[in-house]
Coordinates of C-alpha atoms and ligand atoms in Angstrom, one line a residue:
X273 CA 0.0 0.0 0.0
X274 CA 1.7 3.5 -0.7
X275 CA -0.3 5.6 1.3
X276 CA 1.9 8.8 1.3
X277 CA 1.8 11.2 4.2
X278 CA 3.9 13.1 1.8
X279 CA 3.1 16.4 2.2
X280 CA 1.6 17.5 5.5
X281 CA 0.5 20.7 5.8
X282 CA -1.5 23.3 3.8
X283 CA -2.0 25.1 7.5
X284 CA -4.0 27.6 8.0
X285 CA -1.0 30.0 7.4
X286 CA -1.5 28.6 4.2
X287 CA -4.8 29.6 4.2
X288 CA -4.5 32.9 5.1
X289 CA -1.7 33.9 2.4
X290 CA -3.9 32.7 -0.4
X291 CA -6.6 34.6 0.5
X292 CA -4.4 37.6 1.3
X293 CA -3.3 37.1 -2.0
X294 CA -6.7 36.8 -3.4
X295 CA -7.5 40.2 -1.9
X296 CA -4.8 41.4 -3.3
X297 CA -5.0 40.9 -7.1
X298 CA -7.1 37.3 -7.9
X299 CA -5.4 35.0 -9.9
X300 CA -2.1 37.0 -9.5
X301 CA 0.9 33.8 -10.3
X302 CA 4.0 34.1 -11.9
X303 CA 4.7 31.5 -15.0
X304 CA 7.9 31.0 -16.5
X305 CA 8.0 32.0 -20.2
X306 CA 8.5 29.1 -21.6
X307 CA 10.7 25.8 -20.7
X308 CA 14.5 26.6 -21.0
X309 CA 15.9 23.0 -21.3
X310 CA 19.7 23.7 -22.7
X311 CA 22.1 21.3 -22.9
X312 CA 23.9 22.1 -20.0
X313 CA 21.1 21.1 -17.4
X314 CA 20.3 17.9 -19.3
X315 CA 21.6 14.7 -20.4
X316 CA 21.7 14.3 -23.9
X317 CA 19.3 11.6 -24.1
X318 CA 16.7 14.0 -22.8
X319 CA 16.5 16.5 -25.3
X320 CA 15.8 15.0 -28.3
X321 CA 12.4 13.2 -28.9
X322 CA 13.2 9.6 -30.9
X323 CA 11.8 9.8 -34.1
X324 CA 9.4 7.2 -34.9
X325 CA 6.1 6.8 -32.4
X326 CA 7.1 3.3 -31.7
X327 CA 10.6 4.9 -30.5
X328 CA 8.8 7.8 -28.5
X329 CA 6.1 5.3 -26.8
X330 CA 9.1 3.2 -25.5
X331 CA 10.9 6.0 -24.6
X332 CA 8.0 7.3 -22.6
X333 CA 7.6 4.1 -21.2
X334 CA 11.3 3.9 -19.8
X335 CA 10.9 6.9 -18.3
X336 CA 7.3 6.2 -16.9
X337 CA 9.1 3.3 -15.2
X338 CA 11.5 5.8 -13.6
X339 CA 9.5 8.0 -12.4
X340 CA 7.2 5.4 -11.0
X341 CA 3.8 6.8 -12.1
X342 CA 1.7 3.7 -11.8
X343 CA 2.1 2.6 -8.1
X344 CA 0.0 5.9 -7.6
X345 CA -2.3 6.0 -10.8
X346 CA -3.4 2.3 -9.8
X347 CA -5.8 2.0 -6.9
X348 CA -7.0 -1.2 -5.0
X349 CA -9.2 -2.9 -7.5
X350 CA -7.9 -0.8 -10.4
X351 CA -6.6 -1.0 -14.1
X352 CA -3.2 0.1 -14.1
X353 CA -3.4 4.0 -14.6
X354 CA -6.7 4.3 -14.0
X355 CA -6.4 6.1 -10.7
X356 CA -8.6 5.4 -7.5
X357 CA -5.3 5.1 -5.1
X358 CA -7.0 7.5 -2.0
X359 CA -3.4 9.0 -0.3
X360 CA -3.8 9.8 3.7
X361 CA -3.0 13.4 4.3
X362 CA -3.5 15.1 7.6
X363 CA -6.0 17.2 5.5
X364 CA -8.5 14.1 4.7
X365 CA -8.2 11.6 1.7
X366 CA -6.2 12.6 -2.2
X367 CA -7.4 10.3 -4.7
X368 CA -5.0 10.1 -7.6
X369 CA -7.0 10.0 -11.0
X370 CA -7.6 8.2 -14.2
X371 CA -4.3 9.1 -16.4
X372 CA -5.2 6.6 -19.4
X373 CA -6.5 8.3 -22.5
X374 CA -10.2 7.6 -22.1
X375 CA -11.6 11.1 -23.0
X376 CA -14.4 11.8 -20.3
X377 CA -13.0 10.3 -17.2
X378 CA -9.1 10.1 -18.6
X379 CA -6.9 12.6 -20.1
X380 CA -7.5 11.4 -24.1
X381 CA -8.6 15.1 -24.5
X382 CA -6.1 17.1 -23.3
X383 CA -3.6 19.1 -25.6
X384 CA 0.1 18.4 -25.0
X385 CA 0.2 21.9 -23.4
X386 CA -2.3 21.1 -21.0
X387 CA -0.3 17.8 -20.2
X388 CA 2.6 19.6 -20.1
X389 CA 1.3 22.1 -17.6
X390 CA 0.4 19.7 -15.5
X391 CA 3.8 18.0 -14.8
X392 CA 6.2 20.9 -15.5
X393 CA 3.3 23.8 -13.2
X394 CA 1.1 21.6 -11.6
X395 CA -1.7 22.9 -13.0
X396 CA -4.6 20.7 -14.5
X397 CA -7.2 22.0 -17.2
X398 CA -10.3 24.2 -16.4
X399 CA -11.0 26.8 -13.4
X400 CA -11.6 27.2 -9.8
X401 CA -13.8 30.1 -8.4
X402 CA -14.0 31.3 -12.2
X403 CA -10.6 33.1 -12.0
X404 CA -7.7 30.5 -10.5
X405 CA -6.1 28.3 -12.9
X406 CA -7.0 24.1 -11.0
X407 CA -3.9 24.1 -9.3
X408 CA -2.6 20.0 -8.1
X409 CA -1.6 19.4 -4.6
X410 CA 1.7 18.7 -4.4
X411 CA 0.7 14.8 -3.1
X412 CA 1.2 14.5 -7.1
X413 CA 5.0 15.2 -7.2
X414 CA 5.1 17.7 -9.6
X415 CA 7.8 19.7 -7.2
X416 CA 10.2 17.1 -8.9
X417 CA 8.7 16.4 -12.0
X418 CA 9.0 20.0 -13.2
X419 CA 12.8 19.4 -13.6
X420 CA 12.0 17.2 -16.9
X421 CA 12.8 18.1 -19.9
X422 CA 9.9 19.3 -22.6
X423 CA 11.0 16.1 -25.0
X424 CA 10.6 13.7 -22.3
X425 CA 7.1 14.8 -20.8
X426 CA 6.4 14.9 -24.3
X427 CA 7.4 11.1 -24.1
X428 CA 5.4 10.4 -21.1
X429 CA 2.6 11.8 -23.0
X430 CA 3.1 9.4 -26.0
X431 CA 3.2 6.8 -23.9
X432 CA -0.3 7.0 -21.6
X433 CA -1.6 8.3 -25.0
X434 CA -0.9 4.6 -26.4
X435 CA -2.3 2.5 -23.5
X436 CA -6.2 1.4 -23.7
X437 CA -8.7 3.8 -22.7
X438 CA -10.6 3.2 -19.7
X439 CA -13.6 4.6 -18.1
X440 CA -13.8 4.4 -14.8
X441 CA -15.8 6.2 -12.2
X442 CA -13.5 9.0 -10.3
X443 CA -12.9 8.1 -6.7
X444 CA -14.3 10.8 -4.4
X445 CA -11.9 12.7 -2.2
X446 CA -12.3 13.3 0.9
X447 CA -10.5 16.8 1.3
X448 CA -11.6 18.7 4.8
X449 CA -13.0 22.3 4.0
X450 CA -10.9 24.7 3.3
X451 CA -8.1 22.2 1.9
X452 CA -10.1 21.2 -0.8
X453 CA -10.4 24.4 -2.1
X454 CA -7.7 24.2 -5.1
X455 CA -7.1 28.3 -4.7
X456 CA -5.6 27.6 -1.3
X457 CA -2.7 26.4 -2.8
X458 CA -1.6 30.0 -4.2
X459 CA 0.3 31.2 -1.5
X460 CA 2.0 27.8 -0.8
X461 CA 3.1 28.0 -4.5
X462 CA 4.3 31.8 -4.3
X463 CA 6.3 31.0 -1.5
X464 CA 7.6 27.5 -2.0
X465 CA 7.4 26.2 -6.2
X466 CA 9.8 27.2 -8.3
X467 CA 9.2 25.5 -11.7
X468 CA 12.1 23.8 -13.5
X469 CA 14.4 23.6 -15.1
X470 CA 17.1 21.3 -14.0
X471 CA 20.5 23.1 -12.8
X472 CA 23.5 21.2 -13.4
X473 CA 27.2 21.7 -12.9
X474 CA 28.3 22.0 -16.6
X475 CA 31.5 20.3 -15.8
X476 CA 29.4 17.3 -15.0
X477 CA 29.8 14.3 -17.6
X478 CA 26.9 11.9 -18.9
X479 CA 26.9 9.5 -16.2
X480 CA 26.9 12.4 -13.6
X481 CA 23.9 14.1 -15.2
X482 CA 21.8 11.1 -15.9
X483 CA 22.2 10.3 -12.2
X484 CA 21.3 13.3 -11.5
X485 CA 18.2 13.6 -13.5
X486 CA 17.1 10.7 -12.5
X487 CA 17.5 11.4 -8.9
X488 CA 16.0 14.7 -8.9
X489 CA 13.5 14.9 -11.5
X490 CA 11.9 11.7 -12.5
X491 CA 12.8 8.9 -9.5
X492 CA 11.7 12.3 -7.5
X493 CA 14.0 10.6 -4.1
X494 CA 13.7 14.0 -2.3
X495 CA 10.1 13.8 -1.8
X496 CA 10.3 11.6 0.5
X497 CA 14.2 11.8 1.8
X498 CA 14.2 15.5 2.2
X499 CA 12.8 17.0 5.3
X500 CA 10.1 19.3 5.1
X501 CA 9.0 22.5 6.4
X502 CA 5.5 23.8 8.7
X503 CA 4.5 24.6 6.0
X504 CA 5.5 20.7 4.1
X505 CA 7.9 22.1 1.5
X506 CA 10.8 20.6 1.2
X507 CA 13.9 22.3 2.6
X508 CA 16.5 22.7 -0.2
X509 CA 19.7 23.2 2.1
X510 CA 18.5 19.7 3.7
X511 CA 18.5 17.5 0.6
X512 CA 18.2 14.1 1.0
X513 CA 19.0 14.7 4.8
X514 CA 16.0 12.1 6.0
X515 CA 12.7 12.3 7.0
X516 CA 9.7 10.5 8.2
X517 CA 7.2 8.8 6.0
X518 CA 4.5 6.9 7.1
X519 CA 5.6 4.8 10.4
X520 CA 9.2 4.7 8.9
X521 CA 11.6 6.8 8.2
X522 CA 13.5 7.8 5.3
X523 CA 16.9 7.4 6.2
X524 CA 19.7 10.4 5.0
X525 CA 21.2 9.1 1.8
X526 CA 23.9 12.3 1.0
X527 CA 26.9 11.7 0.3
X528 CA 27.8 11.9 4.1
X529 CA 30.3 9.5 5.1
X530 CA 28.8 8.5 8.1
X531 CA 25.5 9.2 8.2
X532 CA 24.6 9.0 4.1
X533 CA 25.2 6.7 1.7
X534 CA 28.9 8.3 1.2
X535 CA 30.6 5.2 2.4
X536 CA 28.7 2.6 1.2
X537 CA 30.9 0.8 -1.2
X538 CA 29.2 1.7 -4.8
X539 CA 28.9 -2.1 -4.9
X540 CA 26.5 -2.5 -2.1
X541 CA 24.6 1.1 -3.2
X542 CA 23.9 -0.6 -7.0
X543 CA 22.8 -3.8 -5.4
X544 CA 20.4 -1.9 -2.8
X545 CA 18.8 -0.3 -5.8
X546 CA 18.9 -2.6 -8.9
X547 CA 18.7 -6.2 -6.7
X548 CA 16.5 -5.5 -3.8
X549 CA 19.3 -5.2 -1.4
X550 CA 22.3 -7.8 0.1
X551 CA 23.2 -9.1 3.8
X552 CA 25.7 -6.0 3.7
X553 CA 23.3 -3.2 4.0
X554 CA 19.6 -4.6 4.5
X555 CA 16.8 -5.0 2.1
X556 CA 14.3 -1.7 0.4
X557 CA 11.1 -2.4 2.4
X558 CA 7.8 0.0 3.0
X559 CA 7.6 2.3 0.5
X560 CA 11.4 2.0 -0.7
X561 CA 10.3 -1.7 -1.6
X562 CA 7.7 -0.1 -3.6
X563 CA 9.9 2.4 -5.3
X564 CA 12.7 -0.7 -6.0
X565 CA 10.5 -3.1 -7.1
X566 CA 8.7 -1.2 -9.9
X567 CA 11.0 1.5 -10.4
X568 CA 14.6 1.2 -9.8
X569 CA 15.4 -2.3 -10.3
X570 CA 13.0 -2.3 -13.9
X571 CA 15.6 0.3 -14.9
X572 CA 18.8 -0.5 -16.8
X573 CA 21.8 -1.3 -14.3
X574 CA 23.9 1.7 -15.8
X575 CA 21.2 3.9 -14.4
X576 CA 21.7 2.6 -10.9
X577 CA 25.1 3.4 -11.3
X578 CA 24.6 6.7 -12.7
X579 CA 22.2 7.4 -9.5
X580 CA 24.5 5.8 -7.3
X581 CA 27.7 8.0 -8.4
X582 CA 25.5 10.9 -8.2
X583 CA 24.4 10.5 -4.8
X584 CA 27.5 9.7 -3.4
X585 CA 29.9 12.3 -5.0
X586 CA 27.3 15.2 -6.2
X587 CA 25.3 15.7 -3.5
X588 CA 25.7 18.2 -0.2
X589 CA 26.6 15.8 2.6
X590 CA 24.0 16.4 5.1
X591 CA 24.5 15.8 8.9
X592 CA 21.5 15.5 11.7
X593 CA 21.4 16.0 15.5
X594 CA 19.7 12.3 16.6
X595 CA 16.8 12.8 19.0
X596 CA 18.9 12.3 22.6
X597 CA 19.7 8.9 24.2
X598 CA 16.3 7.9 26.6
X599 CA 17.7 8.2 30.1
X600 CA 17.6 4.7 30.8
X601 CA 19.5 3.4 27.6
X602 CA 21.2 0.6 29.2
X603 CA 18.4 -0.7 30.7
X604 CA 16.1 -0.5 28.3
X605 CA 18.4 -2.1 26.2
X606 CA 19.3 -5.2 28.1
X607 CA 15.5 -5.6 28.4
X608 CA 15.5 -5.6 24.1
X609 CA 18.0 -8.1 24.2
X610 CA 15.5 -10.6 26.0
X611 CA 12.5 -9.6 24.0
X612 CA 14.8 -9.9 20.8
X613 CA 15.9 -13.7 21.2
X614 CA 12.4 -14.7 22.1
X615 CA 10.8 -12.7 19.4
X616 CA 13.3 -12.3 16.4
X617 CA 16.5 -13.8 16.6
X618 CA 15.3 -17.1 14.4
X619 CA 14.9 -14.9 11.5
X620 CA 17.6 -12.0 12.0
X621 CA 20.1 -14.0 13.5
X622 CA 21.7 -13.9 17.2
X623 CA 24.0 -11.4 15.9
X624 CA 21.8 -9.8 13.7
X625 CA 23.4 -11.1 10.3
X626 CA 20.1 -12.2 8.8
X627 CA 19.4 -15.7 6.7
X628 CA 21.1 -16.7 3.6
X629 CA 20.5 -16.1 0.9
X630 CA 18.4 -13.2 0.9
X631 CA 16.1 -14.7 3.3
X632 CA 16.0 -12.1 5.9
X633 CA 17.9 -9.2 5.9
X634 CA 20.6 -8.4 8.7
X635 CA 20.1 -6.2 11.2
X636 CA 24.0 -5.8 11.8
X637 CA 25.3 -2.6 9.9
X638 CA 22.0 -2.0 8.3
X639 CA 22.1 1.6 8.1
X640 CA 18.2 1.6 8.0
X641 CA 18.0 0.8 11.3
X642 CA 20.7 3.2 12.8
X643 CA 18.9 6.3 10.8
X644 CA 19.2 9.4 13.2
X645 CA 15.1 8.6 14.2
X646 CA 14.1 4.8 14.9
X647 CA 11.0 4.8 13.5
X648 CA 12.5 2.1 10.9
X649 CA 13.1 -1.0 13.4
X650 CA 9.7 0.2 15.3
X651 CA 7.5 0.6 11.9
X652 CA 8.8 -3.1 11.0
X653 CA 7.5 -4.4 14.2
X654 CA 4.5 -2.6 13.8
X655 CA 3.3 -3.2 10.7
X656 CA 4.9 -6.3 9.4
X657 CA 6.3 -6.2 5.9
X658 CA 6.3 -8.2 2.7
X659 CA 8.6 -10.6 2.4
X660 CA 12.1 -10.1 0.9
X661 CA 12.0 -13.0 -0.9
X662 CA 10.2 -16.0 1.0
X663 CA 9.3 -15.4 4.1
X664 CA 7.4 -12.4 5.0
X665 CA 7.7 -10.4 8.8
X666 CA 4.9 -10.6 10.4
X667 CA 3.4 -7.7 12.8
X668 CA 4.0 -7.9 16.4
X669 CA 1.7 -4.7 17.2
X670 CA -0.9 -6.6 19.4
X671 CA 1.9 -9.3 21.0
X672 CA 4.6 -6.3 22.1
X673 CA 3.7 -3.3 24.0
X674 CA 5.2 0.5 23.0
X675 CA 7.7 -0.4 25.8
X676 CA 9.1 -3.8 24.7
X677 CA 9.4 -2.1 21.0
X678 CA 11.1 0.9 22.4
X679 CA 13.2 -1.9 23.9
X680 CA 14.1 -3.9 21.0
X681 CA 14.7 -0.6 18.8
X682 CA 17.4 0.3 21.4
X683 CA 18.7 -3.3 21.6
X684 CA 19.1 -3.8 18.0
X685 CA 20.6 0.0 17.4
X686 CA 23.2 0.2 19.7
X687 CA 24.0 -4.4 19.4
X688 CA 26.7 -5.9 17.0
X689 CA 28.7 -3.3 16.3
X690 CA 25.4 -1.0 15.5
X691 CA 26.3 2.9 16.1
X692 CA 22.6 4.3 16.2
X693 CA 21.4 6.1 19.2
X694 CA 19.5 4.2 21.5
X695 CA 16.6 6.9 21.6
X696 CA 13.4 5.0 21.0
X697 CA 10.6 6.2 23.9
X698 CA 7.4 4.4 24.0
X699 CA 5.5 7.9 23.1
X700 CA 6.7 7.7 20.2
X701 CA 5.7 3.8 19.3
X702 CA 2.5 4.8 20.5
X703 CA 2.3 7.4 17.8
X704 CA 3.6 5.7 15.1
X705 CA 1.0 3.1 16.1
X706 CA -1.6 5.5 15.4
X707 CA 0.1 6.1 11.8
X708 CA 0.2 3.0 10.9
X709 CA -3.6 2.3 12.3
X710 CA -2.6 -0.9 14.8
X711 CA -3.8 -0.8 18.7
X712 CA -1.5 -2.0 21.2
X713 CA -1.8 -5.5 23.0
X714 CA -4.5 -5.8 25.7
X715 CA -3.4 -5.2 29.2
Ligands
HEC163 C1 3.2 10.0 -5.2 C2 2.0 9.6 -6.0 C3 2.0 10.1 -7.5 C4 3.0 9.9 -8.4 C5 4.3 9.2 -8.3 C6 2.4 10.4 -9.7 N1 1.2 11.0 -9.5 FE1 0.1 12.0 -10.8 N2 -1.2 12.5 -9.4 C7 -1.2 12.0 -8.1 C8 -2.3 12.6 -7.4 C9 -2.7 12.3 -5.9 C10 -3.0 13.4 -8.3 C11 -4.2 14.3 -8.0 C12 -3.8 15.6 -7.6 C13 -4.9 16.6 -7.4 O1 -6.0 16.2 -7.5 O2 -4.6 17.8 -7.2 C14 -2.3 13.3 -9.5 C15 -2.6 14.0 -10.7 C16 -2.0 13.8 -12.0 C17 -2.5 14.4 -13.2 C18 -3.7 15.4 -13.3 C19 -4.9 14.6 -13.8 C20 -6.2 15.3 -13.7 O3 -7.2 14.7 -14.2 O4 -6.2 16.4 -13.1 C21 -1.7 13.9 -14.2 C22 -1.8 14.3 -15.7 C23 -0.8 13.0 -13.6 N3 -1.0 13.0 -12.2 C24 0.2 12.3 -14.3 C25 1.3 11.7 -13.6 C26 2.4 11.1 -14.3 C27 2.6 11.2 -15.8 C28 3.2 10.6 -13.4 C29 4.6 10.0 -13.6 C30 5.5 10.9 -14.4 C31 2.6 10.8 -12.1 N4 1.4 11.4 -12.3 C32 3.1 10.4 -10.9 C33 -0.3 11.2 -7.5 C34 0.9 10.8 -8.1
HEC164 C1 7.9 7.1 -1.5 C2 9.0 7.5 -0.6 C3 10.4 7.2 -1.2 C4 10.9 7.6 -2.4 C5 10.2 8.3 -3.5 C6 12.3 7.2 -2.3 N1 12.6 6.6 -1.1 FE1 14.4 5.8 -0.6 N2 13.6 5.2 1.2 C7 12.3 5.4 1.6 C8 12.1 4.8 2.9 C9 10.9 4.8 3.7 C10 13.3 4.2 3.2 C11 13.6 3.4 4.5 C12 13.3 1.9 4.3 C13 14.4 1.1 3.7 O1 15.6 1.3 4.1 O2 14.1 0.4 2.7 C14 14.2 4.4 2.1 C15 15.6 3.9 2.1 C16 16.5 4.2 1.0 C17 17.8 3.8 1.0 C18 18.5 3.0 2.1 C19 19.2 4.0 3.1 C20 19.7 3.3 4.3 O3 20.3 4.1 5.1 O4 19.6 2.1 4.5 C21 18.4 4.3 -0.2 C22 19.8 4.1 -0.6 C23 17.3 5.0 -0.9 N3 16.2 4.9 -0.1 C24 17.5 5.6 -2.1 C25 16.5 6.2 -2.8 C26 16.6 6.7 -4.1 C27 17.9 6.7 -5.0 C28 15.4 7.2 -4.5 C29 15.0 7.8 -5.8 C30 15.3 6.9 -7.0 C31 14.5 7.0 -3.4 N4 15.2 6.4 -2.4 C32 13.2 7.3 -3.4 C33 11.3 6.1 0.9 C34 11.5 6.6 -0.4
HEC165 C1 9.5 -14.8 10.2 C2 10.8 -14.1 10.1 C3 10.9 -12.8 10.8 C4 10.8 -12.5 12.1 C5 10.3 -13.3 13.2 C6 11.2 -11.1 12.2 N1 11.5 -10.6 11.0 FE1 12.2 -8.7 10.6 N2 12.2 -9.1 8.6 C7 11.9 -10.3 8.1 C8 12.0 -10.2 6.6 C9 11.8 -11.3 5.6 C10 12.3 -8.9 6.4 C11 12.5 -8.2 5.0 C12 11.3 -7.5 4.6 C13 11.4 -6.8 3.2 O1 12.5 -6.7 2.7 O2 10.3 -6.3 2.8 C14 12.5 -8.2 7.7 C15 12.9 -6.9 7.8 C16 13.1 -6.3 9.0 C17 13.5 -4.9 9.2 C18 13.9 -4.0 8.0 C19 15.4 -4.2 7.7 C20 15.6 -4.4 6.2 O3 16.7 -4.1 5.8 O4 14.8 -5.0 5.5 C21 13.6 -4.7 10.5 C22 14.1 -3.4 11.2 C23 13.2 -5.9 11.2 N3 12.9 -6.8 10.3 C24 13.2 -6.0 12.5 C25 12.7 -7.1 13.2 C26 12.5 -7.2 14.6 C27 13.0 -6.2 15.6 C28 11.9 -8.4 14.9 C29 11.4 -9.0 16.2 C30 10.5 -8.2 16.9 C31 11.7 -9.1 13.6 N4 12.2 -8.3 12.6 C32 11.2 -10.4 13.4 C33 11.6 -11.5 8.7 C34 11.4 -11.6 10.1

């Protein structure tokens, strides 16, 4: 299930600025001229459409994949691309829509401009209050998707153009008053959403910026690994600094040498992305296995490597203040080591190093776990995931209280040579509990 608490808050702040604004001069909004995609701020493959629809629709289809459109544009019960997937905000239920090129309940009738709007502005056809262009929320990840380049969202286009029209019935939002008032959004774009294009170092070489495009524009990893502001836009001198998603956390993955991905061997990074992981550095699970298993690893290998080298050499390497040690660390993690043997330790391993091969994951130098927040070891336990392979982790939410989970988060982040912090507090398993919708055990 990808149900993104992805952007958080159009506040009542918010609220007020867009109507200030309103006041002010209507449908006041600034538009760049048109899209400035040069050669410097792209990779070469971008800028050019293929000639030859067969070419373009395969093309668009790649980069579909990359972006990893359908995960959201497929609801439970849905055709692929037909929408219906309702994402949990704080502000009430998104529903993502029909993006297949049925004309009444699809997009078969829109122009490319219109298409293009939407992905490169965020702004769908038609009017709200007569005057305001339909403005998307940012839940659709536009933010990111307004670094692509005109040829390639001219791809995209190609491609959903090509699939089988299908007519579906529109999932209802449930939106709380004001939010779903698509004019709100003004002042949140005036202050926060700058539209593309791409900036690149021009000294960068191919592999550097297809990495990069792929990072920042179309696999869109800042959306969920870069933390936010009150306000839910992401904070651009944090990138890729970490952040909470969900009941998990998205870990920092700078280049940082100790707390990013900068010293991962590029080996281990590839194999994360392309192979669902190794008993080196863990497995992708909650909404990274998502993201690996249609995106990343249905991508050709060199583009892992071109993400991989980007993220570990290009990027800003970030560094976070953990949440302080809980008073009774020691304690509370010789307790964790009890509740661990009885509870985990025939999957993970006395010593953390997981089951061969690719059974279960270790636990031991799994950077996942050690993230500056431990919402990762206590969202497993919570919720339970998917398997890696075989065996799938089952939920211990109703067996475990928020204590014994705080305990086994600081037992296996500070056990085996692990370096995290040992910070886990039951307040906060009980309110990732409540995020991930399971009660505690019966006292
Ligand atoms: C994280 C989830 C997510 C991803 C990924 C995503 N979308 Fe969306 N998309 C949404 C949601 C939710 C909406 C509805 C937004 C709204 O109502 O304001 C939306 C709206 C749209 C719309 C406007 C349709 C309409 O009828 O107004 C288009 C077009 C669209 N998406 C295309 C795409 C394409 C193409 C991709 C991949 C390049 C993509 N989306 C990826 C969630 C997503
Ligand atoms: C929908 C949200 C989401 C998106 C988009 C996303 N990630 Fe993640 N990512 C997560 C979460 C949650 C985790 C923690 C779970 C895990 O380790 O699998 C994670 C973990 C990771 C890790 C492991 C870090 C560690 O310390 O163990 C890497 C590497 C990573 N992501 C890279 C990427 C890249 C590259 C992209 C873009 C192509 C991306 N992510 C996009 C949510 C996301
Ligand atoms: C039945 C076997 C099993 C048991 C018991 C089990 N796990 Fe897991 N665990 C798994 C599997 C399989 C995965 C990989 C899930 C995935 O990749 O989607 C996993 C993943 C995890 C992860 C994410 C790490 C990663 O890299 O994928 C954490 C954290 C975790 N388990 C903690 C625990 C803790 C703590 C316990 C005890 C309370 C526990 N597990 C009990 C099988 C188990």
């Amino acid at each position: 299930m990808l149900s993104l608490l992805r952007f958080k808050a159009f506040t009542n702040y918010t609220l007020a600025l867009g109507a200030l604004a309103l006041l002010l001069g209507g449908a006041v909004f600034v538009r760049d001229a048109a899209a400035n995609d040069d050669a410097a701020n792209y990779p070469a493959a971008s800028l050019t459409a293929p000639t030859g629809s067969a070419a373009l629709i395969a093309r668009g289809k790649y980069l579909v994949t990359a972006a990893d459109c359908e995960p959201c544009h497929t609801g439970p019960n849905h055709a692929p691309f037909t929408g219906g997937l309702v994402m949990k905000t704080p502000y009430g239920g998104l529903a993502s829509p029909n993006i297949t090129p049925d004309p009444t309940t699809g997009i078969g009738n829109w122009t490319n401009k219109q298409f293009y709007d939407a992905l490169h502005y965020g702004i769908a056809p038609g009017r709200d209050w007569l005057v305001f262009p339909r403005f998307l929320y940012p839940a659709m990840p536009y933010t990111s998707y307004t670094k692509l380049s005109y040829a390639d969202t001219m791809a995209i286009k190609a491609y959903l153009d090509s699939l089988k029209p299908v007519r579906v019935k529109p999932t209802p939002s449930s939106m709380m008053f004001p939010f779903n008032q698509r004019p709100v959004l003004l002042g949140w774009r005036l202050l926060f959403f700058r539209a593309g294009p791409m900036h690149m170092n021009p000294a960068w070489n191919e592999q550097m910026k297809n990495g990069a495009y792929l990072t920042e524009a179309l696999g869109h990893c800042q959306e969920c690994h870069t933390p936010r502001n009150f306000l839910s836009a992401m904070i651009p001198s944090k990138a890729f600094a970490g952040a909470p998603i969900d009941a998990f956390y998205a870990p920092n993955i700078s280049s940082d040498k100790a707390q990013g991905v900068g010293g991962w061997s590029r080996a281990d990074l590839v194999a994360y992305l392309h192979d669902g992981g190794n008993l080196v550095k863990g497995s992708p699970y909650a909404a990274m296995g998502e993201m690996t298993r249609h995106s990343t690893s249905q991508l050709p290998i060199s583009d892992d490597q071109d993400i991989a080298l980007y993220l570990q050499t290009a990027t800003a390497p970030q560094r976070v203040t953990p949440p302080a040690a809980v008073s009774d660390a020691a304690a509370s993690a010789a307790r964790g080591a009890v509740l661990y043997s009885n509870n985990c330790a025939a999957c993970h391993g006395t010593q953390g190093g997981g089951m061969a091969p690719k059974m279960v994951p270790n636990l031991a130098g799994n950077d996942s776990v050690t993230a500056a927040y431990p919402y990762n070891v206590i969202g497993a336990v919570l919720s339970g995931l998917d398997a890696w392979t075989d065996v799938p982790m089952p939920s211990f939410a109703t067996q475990l209280s928020d204590q014994n989970i705080a305990d086994i988060a600081n037992y296996v982040r500070t056990s085996w040579g692990n370096k995290g912090v040992p910070n886990a507090t039951p307040g906060m398993v009980a309110a990732l509990r409540k995020r991930a919708g399971v009660a505690e055990k019966a006292k």
